[in-house]
mmCIF file of C-alpha atoms and ligand atoms in Angstrom:
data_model
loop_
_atom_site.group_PDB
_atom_site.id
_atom_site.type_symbol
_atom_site.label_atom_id
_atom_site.label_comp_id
_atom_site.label_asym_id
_atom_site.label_seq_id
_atom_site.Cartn_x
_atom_site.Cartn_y
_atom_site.Cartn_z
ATOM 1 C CA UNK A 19 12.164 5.745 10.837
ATOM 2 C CA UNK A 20 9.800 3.618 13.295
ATOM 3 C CA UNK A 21 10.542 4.441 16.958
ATOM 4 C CA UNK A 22 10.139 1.435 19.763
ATOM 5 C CA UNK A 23 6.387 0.621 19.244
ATOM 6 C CA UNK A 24 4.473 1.201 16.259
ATOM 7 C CA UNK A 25 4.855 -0.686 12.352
ATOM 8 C CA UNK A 26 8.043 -1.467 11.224
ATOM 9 C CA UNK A 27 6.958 -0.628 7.768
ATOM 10 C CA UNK A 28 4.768 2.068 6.045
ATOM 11 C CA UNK A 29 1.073 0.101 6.406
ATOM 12 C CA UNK A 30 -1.314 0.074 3.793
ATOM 13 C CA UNK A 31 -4.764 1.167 4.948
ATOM 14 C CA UNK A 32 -6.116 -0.282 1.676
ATOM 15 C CA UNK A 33 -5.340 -1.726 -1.255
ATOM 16 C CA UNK A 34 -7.823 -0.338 -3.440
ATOM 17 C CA UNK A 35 -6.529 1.173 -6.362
ATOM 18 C CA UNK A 36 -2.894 0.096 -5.350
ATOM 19 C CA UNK A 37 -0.454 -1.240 -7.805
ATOM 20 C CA UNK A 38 1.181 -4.501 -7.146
ATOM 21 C CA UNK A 39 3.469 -6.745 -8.764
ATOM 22 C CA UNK A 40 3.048 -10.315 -8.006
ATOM 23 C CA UNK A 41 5.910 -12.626 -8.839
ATOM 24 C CA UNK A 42 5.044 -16.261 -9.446
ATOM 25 C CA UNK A 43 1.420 -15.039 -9.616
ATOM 26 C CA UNK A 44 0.449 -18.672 -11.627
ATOM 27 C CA UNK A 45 -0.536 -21.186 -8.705
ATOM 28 C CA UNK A 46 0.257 -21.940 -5.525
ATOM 29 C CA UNK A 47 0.300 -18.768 -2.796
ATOM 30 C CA UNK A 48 1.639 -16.194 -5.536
ATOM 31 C CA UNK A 49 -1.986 -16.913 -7.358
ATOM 32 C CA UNK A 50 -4.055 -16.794 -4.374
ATOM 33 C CA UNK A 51 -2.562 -13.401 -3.858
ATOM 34 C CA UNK A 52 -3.038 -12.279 -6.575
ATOM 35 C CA UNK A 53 -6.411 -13.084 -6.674
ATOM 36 C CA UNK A 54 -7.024 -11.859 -2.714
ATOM 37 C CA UNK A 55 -5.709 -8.705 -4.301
ATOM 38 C CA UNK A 56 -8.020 -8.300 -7.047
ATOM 39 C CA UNK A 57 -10.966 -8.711 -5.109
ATOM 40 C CA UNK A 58 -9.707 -6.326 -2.705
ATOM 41 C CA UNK A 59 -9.355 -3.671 -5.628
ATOM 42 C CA UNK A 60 -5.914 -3.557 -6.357
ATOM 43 C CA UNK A 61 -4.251 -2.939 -9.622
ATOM 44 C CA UNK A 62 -2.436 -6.387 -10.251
ATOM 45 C CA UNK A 63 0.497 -7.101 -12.686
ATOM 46 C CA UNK A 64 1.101 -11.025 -12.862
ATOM 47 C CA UNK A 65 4.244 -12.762 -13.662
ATOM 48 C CA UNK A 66 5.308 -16.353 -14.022
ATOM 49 C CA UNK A 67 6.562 -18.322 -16.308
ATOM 50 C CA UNK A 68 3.734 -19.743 -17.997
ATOM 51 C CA UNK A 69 1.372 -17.018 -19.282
ATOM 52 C CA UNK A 70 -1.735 -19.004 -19.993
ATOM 53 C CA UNK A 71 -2.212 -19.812 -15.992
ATOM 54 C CA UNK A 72 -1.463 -16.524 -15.241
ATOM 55 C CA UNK A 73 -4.013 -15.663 -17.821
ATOM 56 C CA UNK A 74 -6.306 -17.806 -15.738
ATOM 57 C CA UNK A 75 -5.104 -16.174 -12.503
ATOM 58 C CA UNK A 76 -6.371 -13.062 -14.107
ATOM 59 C CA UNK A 77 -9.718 -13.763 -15.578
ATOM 60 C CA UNK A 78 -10.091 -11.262 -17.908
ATOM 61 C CA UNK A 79 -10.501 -8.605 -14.937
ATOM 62 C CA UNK A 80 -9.769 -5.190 -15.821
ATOM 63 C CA UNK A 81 -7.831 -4.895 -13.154
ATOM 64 C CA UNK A 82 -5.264 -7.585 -14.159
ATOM 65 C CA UNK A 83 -1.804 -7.143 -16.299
ATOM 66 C CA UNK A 84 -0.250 -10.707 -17.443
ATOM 67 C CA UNK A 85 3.595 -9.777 -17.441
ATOM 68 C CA UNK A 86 5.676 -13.220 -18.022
ATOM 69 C CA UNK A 87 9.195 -13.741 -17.012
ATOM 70 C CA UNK A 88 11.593 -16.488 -15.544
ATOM 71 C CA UNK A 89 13.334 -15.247 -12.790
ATOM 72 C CA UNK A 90 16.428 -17.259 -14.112
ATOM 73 C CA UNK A 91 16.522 -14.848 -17.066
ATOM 74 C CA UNK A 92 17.470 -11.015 -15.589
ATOM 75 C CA UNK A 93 17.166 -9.774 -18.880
ATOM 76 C CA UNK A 94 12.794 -11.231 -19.086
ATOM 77 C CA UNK A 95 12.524 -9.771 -15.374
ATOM 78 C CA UNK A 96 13.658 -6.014 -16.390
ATOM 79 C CA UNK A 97 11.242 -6.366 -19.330
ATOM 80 C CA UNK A 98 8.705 -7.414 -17.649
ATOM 81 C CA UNK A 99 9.095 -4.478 -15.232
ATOM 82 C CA UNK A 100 9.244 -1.682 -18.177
ATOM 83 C CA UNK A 101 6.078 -3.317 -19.323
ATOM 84 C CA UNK A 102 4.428 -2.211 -15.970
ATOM 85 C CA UNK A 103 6.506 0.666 -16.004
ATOM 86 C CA UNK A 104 4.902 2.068 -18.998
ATOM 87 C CA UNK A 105 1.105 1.027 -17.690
ATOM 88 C CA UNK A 106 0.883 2.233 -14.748
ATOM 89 C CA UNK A 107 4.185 4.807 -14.401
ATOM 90 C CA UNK A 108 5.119 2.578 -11.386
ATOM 91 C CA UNK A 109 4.092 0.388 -8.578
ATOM 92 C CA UNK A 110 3.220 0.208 -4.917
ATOM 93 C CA UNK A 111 4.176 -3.028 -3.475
ATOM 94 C CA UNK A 112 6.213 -5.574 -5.709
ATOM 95 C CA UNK A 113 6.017 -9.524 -4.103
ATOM 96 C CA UNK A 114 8.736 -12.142 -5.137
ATOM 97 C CA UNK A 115 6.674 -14.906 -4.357
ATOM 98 C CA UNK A 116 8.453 -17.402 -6.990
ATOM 99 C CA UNK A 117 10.550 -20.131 -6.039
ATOM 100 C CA UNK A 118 10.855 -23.922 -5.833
ATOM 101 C CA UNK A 119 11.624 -27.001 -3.675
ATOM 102 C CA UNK A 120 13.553 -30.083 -4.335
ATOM 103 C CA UNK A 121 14.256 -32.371 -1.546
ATOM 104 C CA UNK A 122 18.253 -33.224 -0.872
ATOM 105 C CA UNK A 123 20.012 -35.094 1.459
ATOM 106 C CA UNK A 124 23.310 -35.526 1.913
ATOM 107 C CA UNK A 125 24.840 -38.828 1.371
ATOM 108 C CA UNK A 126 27.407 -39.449 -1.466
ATOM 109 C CA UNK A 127 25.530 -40.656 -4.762
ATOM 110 C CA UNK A 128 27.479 -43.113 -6.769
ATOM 111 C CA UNK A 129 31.077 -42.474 -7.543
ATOM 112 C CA UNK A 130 29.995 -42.949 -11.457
ATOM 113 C CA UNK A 131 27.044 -40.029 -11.554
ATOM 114 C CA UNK A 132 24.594 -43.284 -12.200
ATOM 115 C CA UNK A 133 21.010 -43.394 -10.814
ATOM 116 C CA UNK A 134 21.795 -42.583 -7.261
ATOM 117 C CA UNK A 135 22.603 -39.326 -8.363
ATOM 118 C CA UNK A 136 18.818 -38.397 -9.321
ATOM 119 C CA UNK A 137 17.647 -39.716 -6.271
ATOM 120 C CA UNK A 138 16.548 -37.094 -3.777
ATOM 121 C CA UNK A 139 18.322 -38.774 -1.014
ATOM 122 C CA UNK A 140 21.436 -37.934 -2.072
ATOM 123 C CA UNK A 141 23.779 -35.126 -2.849
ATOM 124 C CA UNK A 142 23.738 -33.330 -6.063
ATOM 125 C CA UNK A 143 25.575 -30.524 -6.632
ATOM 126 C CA UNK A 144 24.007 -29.538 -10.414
ATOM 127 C CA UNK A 145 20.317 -29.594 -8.703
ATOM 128 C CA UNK A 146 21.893 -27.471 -5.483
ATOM 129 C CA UNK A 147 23.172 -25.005 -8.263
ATOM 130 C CA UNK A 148 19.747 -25.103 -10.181
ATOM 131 C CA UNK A 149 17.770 -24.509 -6.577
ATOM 132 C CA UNK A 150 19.707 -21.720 -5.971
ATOM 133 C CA UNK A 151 19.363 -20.244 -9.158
ATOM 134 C CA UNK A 152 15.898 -19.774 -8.424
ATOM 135 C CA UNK A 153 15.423 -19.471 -4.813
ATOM 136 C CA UNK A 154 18.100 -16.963 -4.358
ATOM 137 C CA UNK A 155 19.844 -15.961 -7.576
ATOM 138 C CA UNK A 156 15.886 -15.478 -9.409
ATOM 139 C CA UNK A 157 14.787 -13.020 -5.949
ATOM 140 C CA UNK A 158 17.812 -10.320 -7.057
ATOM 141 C CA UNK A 159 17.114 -10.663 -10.384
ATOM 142 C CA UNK A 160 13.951 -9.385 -9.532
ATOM 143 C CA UNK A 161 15.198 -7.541 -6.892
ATOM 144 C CA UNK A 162 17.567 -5.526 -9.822
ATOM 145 C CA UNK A 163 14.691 -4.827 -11.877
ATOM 146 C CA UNK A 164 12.307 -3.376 -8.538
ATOM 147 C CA UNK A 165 14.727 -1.483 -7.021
ATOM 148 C CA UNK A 166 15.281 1.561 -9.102
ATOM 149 C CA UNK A 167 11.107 1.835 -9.086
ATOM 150 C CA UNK A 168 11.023 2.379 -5.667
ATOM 151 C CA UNK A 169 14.089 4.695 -5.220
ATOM 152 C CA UNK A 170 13.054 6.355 -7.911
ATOM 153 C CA UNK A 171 9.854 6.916 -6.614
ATOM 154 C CA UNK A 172 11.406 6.861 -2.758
ATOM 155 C CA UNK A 173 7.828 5.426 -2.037
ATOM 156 C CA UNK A 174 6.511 2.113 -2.263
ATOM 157 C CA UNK A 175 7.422 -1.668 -0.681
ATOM 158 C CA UNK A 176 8.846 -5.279 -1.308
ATOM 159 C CA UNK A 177 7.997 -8.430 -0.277
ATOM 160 C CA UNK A 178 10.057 -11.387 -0.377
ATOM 161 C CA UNK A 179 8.450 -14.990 0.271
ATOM 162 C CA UNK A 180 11.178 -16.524 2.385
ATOM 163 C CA UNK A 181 10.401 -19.563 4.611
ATOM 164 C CA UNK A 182 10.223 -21.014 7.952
ATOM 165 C CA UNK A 183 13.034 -23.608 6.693
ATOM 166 C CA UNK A 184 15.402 -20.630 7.055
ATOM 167 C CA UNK A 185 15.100 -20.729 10.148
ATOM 168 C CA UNK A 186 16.907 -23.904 11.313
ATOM 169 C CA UNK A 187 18.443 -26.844 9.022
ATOM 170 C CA UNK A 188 15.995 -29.748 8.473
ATOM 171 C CA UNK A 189 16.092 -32.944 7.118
ATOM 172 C CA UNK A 190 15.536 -33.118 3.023
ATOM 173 C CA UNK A 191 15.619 -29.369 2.798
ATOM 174 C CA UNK A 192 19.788 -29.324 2.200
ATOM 175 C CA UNK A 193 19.711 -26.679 -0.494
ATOM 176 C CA UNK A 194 16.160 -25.217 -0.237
ATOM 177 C CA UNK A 195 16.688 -24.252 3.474
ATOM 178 C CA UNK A 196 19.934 -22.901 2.514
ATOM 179 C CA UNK A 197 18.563 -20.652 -0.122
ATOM 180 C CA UNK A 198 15.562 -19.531 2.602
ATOM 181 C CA UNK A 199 18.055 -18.452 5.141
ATOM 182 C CA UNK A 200 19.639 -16.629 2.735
ATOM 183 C CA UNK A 201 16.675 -14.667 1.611
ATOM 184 C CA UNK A 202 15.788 -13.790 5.296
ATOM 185 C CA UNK A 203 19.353 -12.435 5.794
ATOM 186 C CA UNK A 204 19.200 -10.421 2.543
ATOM 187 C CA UNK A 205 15.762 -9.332 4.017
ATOM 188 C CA UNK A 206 16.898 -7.949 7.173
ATOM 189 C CA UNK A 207 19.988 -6.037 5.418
ATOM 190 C CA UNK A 208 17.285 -4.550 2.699
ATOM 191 C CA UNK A 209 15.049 -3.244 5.557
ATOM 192 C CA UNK A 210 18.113 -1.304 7.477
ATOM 193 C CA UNK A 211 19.343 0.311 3.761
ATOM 194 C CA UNK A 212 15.382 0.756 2.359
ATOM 195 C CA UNK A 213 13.600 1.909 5.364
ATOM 196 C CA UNK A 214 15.182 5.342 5.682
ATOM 197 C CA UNK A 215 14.729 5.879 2.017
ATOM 198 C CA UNK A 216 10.804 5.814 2.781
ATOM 199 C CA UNK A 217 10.991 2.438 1.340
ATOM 200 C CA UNK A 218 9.205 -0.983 2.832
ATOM 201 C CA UNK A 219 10.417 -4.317 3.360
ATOM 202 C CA UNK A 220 8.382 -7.359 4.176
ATOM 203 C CA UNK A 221 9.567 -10.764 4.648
ATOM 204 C CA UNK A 222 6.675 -13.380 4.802
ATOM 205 C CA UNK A 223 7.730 -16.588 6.228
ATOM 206 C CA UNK A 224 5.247 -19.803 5.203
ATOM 207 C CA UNK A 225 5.086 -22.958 7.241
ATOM 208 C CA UNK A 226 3.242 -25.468 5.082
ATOM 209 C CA UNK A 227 0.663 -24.285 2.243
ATOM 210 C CA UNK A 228 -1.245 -26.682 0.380
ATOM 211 C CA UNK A 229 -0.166 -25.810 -2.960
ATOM 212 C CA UNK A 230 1.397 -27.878 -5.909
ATOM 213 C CA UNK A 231 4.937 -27.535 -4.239
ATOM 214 C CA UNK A 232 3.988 -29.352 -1.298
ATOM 215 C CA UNK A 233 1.687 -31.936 -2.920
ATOM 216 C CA UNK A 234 4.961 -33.678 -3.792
ATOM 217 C CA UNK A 235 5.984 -34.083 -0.101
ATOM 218 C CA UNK A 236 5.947 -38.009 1.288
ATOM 219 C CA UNK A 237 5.830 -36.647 4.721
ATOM 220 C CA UNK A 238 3.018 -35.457 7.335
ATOM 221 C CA UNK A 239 2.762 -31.360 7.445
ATOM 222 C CA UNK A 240 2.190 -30.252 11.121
ATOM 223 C CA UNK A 241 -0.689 -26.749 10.581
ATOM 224 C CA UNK A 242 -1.092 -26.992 6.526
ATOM 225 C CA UNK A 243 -2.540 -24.595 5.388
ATOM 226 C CA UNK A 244 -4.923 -23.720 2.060
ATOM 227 C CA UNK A 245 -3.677 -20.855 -0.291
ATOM 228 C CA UNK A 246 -6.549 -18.672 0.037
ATOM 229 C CA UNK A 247 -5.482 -18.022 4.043
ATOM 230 C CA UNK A 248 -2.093 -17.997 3.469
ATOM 231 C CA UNK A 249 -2.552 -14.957 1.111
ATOM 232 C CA UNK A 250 -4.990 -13.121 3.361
ATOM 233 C CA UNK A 251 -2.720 -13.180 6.433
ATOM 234 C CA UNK A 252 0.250 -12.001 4.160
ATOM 235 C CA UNK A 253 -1.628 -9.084 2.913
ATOM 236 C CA UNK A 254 -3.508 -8.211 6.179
ATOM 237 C CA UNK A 255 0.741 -8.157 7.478
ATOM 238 C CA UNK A 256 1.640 -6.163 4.728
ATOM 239 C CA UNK A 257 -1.486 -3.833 5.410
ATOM 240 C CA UNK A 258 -0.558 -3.613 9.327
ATOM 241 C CA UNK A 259 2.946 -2.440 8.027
ATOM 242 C CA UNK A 260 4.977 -5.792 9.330
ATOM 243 C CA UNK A 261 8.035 -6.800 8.670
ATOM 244 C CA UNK A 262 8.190 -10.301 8.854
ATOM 245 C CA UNK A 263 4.624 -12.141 8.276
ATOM 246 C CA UNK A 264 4.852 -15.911 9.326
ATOM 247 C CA UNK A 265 2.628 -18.393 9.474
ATOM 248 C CA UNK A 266 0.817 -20.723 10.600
ATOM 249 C CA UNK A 267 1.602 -19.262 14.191
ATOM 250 C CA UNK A 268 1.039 -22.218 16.078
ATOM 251 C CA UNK A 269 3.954 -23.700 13.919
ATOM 252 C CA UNK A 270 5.851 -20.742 13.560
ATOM 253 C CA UNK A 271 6.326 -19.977 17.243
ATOM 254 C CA UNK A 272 7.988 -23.584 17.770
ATOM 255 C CA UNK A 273 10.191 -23.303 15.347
ATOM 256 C CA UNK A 274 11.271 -19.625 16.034
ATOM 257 C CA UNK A 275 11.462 -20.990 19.847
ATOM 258 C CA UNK A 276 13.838 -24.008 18.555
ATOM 259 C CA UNK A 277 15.950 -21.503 16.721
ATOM 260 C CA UNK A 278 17.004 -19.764 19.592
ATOM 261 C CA UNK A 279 17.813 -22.709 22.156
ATOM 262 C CA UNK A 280 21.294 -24.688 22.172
ATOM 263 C CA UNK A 281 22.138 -26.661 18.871
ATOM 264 C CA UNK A 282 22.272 -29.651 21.434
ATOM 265 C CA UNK A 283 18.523 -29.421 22.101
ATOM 266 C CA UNK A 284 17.611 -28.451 18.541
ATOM 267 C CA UNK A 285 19.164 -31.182 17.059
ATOM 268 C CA UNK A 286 17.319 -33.814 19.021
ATOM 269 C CA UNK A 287 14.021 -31.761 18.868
ATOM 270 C CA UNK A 288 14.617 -31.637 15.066
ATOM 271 C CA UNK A 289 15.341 -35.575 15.249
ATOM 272 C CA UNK A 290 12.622 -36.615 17.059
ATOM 273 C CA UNK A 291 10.185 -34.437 15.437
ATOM 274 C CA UNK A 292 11.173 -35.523 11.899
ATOM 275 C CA UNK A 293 12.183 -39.087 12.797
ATOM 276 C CA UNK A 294 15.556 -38.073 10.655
HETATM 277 N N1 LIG B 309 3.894 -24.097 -0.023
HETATM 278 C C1 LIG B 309 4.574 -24.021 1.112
HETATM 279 O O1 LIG B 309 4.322 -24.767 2.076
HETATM 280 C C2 LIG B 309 5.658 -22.995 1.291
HETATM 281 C C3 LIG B 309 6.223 -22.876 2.569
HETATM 282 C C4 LIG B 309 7.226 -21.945 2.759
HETATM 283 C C5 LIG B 309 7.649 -21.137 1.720
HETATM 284 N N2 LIG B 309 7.083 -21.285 0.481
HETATM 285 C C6 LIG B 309 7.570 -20.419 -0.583
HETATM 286 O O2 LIG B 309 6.464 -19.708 -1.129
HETATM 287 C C7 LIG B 309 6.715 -19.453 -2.510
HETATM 288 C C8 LIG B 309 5.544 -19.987 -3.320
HETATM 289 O O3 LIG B 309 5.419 -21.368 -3.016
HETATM 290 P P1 LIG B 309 4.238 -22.251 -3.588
HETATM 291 O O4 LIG B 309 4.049 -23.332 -2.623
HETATM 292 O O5 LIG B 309 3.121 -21.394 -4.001
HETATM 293 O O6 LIG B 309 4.981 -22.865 -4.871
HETATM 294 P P2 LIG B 309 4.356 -23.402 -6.246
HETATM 295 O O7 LIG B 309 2.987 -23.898 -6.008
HETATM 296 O O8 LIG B 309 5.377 -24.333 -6.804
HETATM 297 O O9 LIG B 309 4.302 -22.059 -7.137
HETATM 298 C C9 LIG B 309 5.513 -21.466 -7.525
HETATM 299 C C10 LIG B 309 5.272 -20.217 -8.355
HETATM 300 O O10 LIG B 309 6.552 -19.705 -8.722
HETATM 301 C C11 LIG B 309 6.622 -19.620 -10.138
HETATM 302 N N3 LIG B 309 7.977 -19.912 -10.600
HETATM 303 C C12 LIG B 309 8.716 -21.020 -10.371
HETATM 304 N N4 LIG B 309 9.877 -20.940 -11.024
HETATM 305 C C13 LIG B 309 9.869 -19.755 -11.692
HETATM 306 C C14 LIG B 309 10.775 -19.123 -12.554
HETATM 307 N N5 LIG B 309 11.955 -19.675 -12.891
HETATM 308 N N6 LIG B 309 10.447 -17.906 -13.049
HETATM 309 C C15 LIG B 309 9.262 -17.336 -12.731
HETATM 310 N N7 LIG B 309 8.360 -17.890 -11.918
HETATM 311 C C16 LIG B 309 8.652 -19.101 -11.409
HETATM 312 C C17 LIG B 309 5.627 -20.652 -10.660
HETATM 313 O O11 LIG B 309 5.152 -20.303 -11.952
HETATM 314 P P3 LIG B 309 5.662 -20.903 -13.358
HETATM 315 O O12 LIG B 309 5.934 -22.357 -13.169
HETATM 316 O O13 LIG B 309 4.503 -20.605 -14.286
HETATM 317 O O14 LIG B 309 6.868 -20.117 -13.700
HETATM 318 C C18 LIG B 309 4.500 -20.475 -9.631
HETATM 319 O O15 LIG B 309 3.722 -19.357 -9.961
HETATM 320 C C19 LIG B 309 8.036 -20.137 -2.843
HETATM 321 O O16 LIG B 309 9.073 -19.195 -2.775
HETATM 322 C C20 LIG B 309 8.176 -21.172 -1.739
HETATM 323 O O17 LIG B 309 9.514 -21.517 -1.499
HETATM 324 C C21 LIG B 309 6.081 -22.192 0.246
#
């Protein structure tokens, strides 16, 4: 185990010749990693839902195995994993990068379930369930199928993509926020039971990445970011042997700052920030 100073996690001097799954490898920051990856000579297995982007994501590079799955679907996620089982005998480093966002607030929608109810200002308790079905439920189906790899091989990492909305609640991220705090919990409990197996744990925490997920947002994003340096800095983490990677730190240190002062001051630095 790690004493005082020194990585958290087992670092990876390189990652050529590695072997590592990306989850939600299609677009957004699961593709650009994927991509960072294979140019940095790593073995990649993709996996998405739609296998003619992640076909794209690939390119026809030797290097590349298109594996698609839902998350949703535990039973697609262990196949998926047999398939890369039986290429490559294992894998390195396995990255749940997929997940989604859809904004919630929390005011009542209409008594009768009527139009209100679709709006994204209100509450919604099917879309909650469906977010979380994703966001949390999707990362342990994954997590079911990577686990026995790793002990197996008692070698080897995961990542999880949390995000910085797990730190503190904000406005319009209701159920999304939720599910992110969630991960980072189930992040810190996975390090304390992996780590002394020989196995690594890495939590990368995103501020704002230009990517289709964002595009939807009506808002201004303090620090966005493109993709292609979101992946880099969560591989160079991984490589350094971190356990959480976050990001954008100019944003990331405010917000980690916010989470640890008095809900009084939060609240109002949240409000004021936000204008919610
Ligand atoms: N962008 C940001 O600012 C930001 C900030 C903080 C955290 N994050 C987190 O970073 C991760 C990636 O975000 P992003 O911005 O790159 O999102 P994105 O552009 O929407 O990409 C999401 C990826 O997840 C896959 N995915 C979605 N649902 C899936 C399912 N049911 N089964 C399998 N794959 C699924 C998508 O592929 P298919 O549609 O082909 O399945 C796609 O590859 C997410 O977990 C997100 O919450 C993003």
């Amino acid at each position: 185990m790690p004493g005082l100073f020194g990585p958290l996690n087992p670092p990876f001097a390189d990652y050529r010749g590695r072997r590592v799954w990306v989850i939600g490898a299609s677009y957004g920051i699961g593709a650009a990693i994927a991509r960072e990856l294979l140019a940095r000579g790593a073995q990649v297995a993709l996996s998405a839902r739609s296998r003619s982007l992640l076909q794209g994501v690939a390119d026809g590079h030797a290097d590349a195995l298109v594996a698609p799955l839902d998350v949703t679907d535990v039973a697609s996620v262990h196949a998926a994993a047999k398939v890369i089982e039986r290429a490559w005998g294992g894998f390195d480093l396995a990255l749940v990068v997929a997940g989604t966002h859809a904004e919630m607030r929390a005011r009542a929608g209409r008594a009768d379930g009527g139009e209100a109810q679709l709006d994204a200002s209100h509450w919604n308790l099917a879309r909650a369930r469906q977010l979380l079905e994703v966001n949390l439920h999707g990362v342990l189906n994954c997590v079911d199928a990577i686990l026995p790899v790793l002990e197996r091989q008692a070698s080897g990492g995961i990542g999880i993509v949390a995000s910085v909305a797990g730190y503190i609640g904000l406005p319009k991220a209701l159920i999304y926020g939720a599910s992110k705090a969630a991960l980072i919990n189930f992040a810190e409990s996975l390090y304390g039971d992996l780590r002394p197996q020989g196995i690594g744990v890495y939590l990368v925490n995103p501020g704002f990445v230009d990517t289709p997920l964002t595009r939807k947002n009506r808002f201004a994003m303090p620090a966005l970011m493109k993709a292609e340096d979101a992946a880099r800095v969560t591989l160079d983490g991984i490589a350094a042997g971190a356990f959480e990677i976050h990001y954008p730190k100019r944003f990331t240190r405010w917000l980690k700052l916010l989470r640890m002062a008095p809900y009084r001051l939060q609240f109002a630095a949240v409000r004021r920030a936000t204008g919610s």
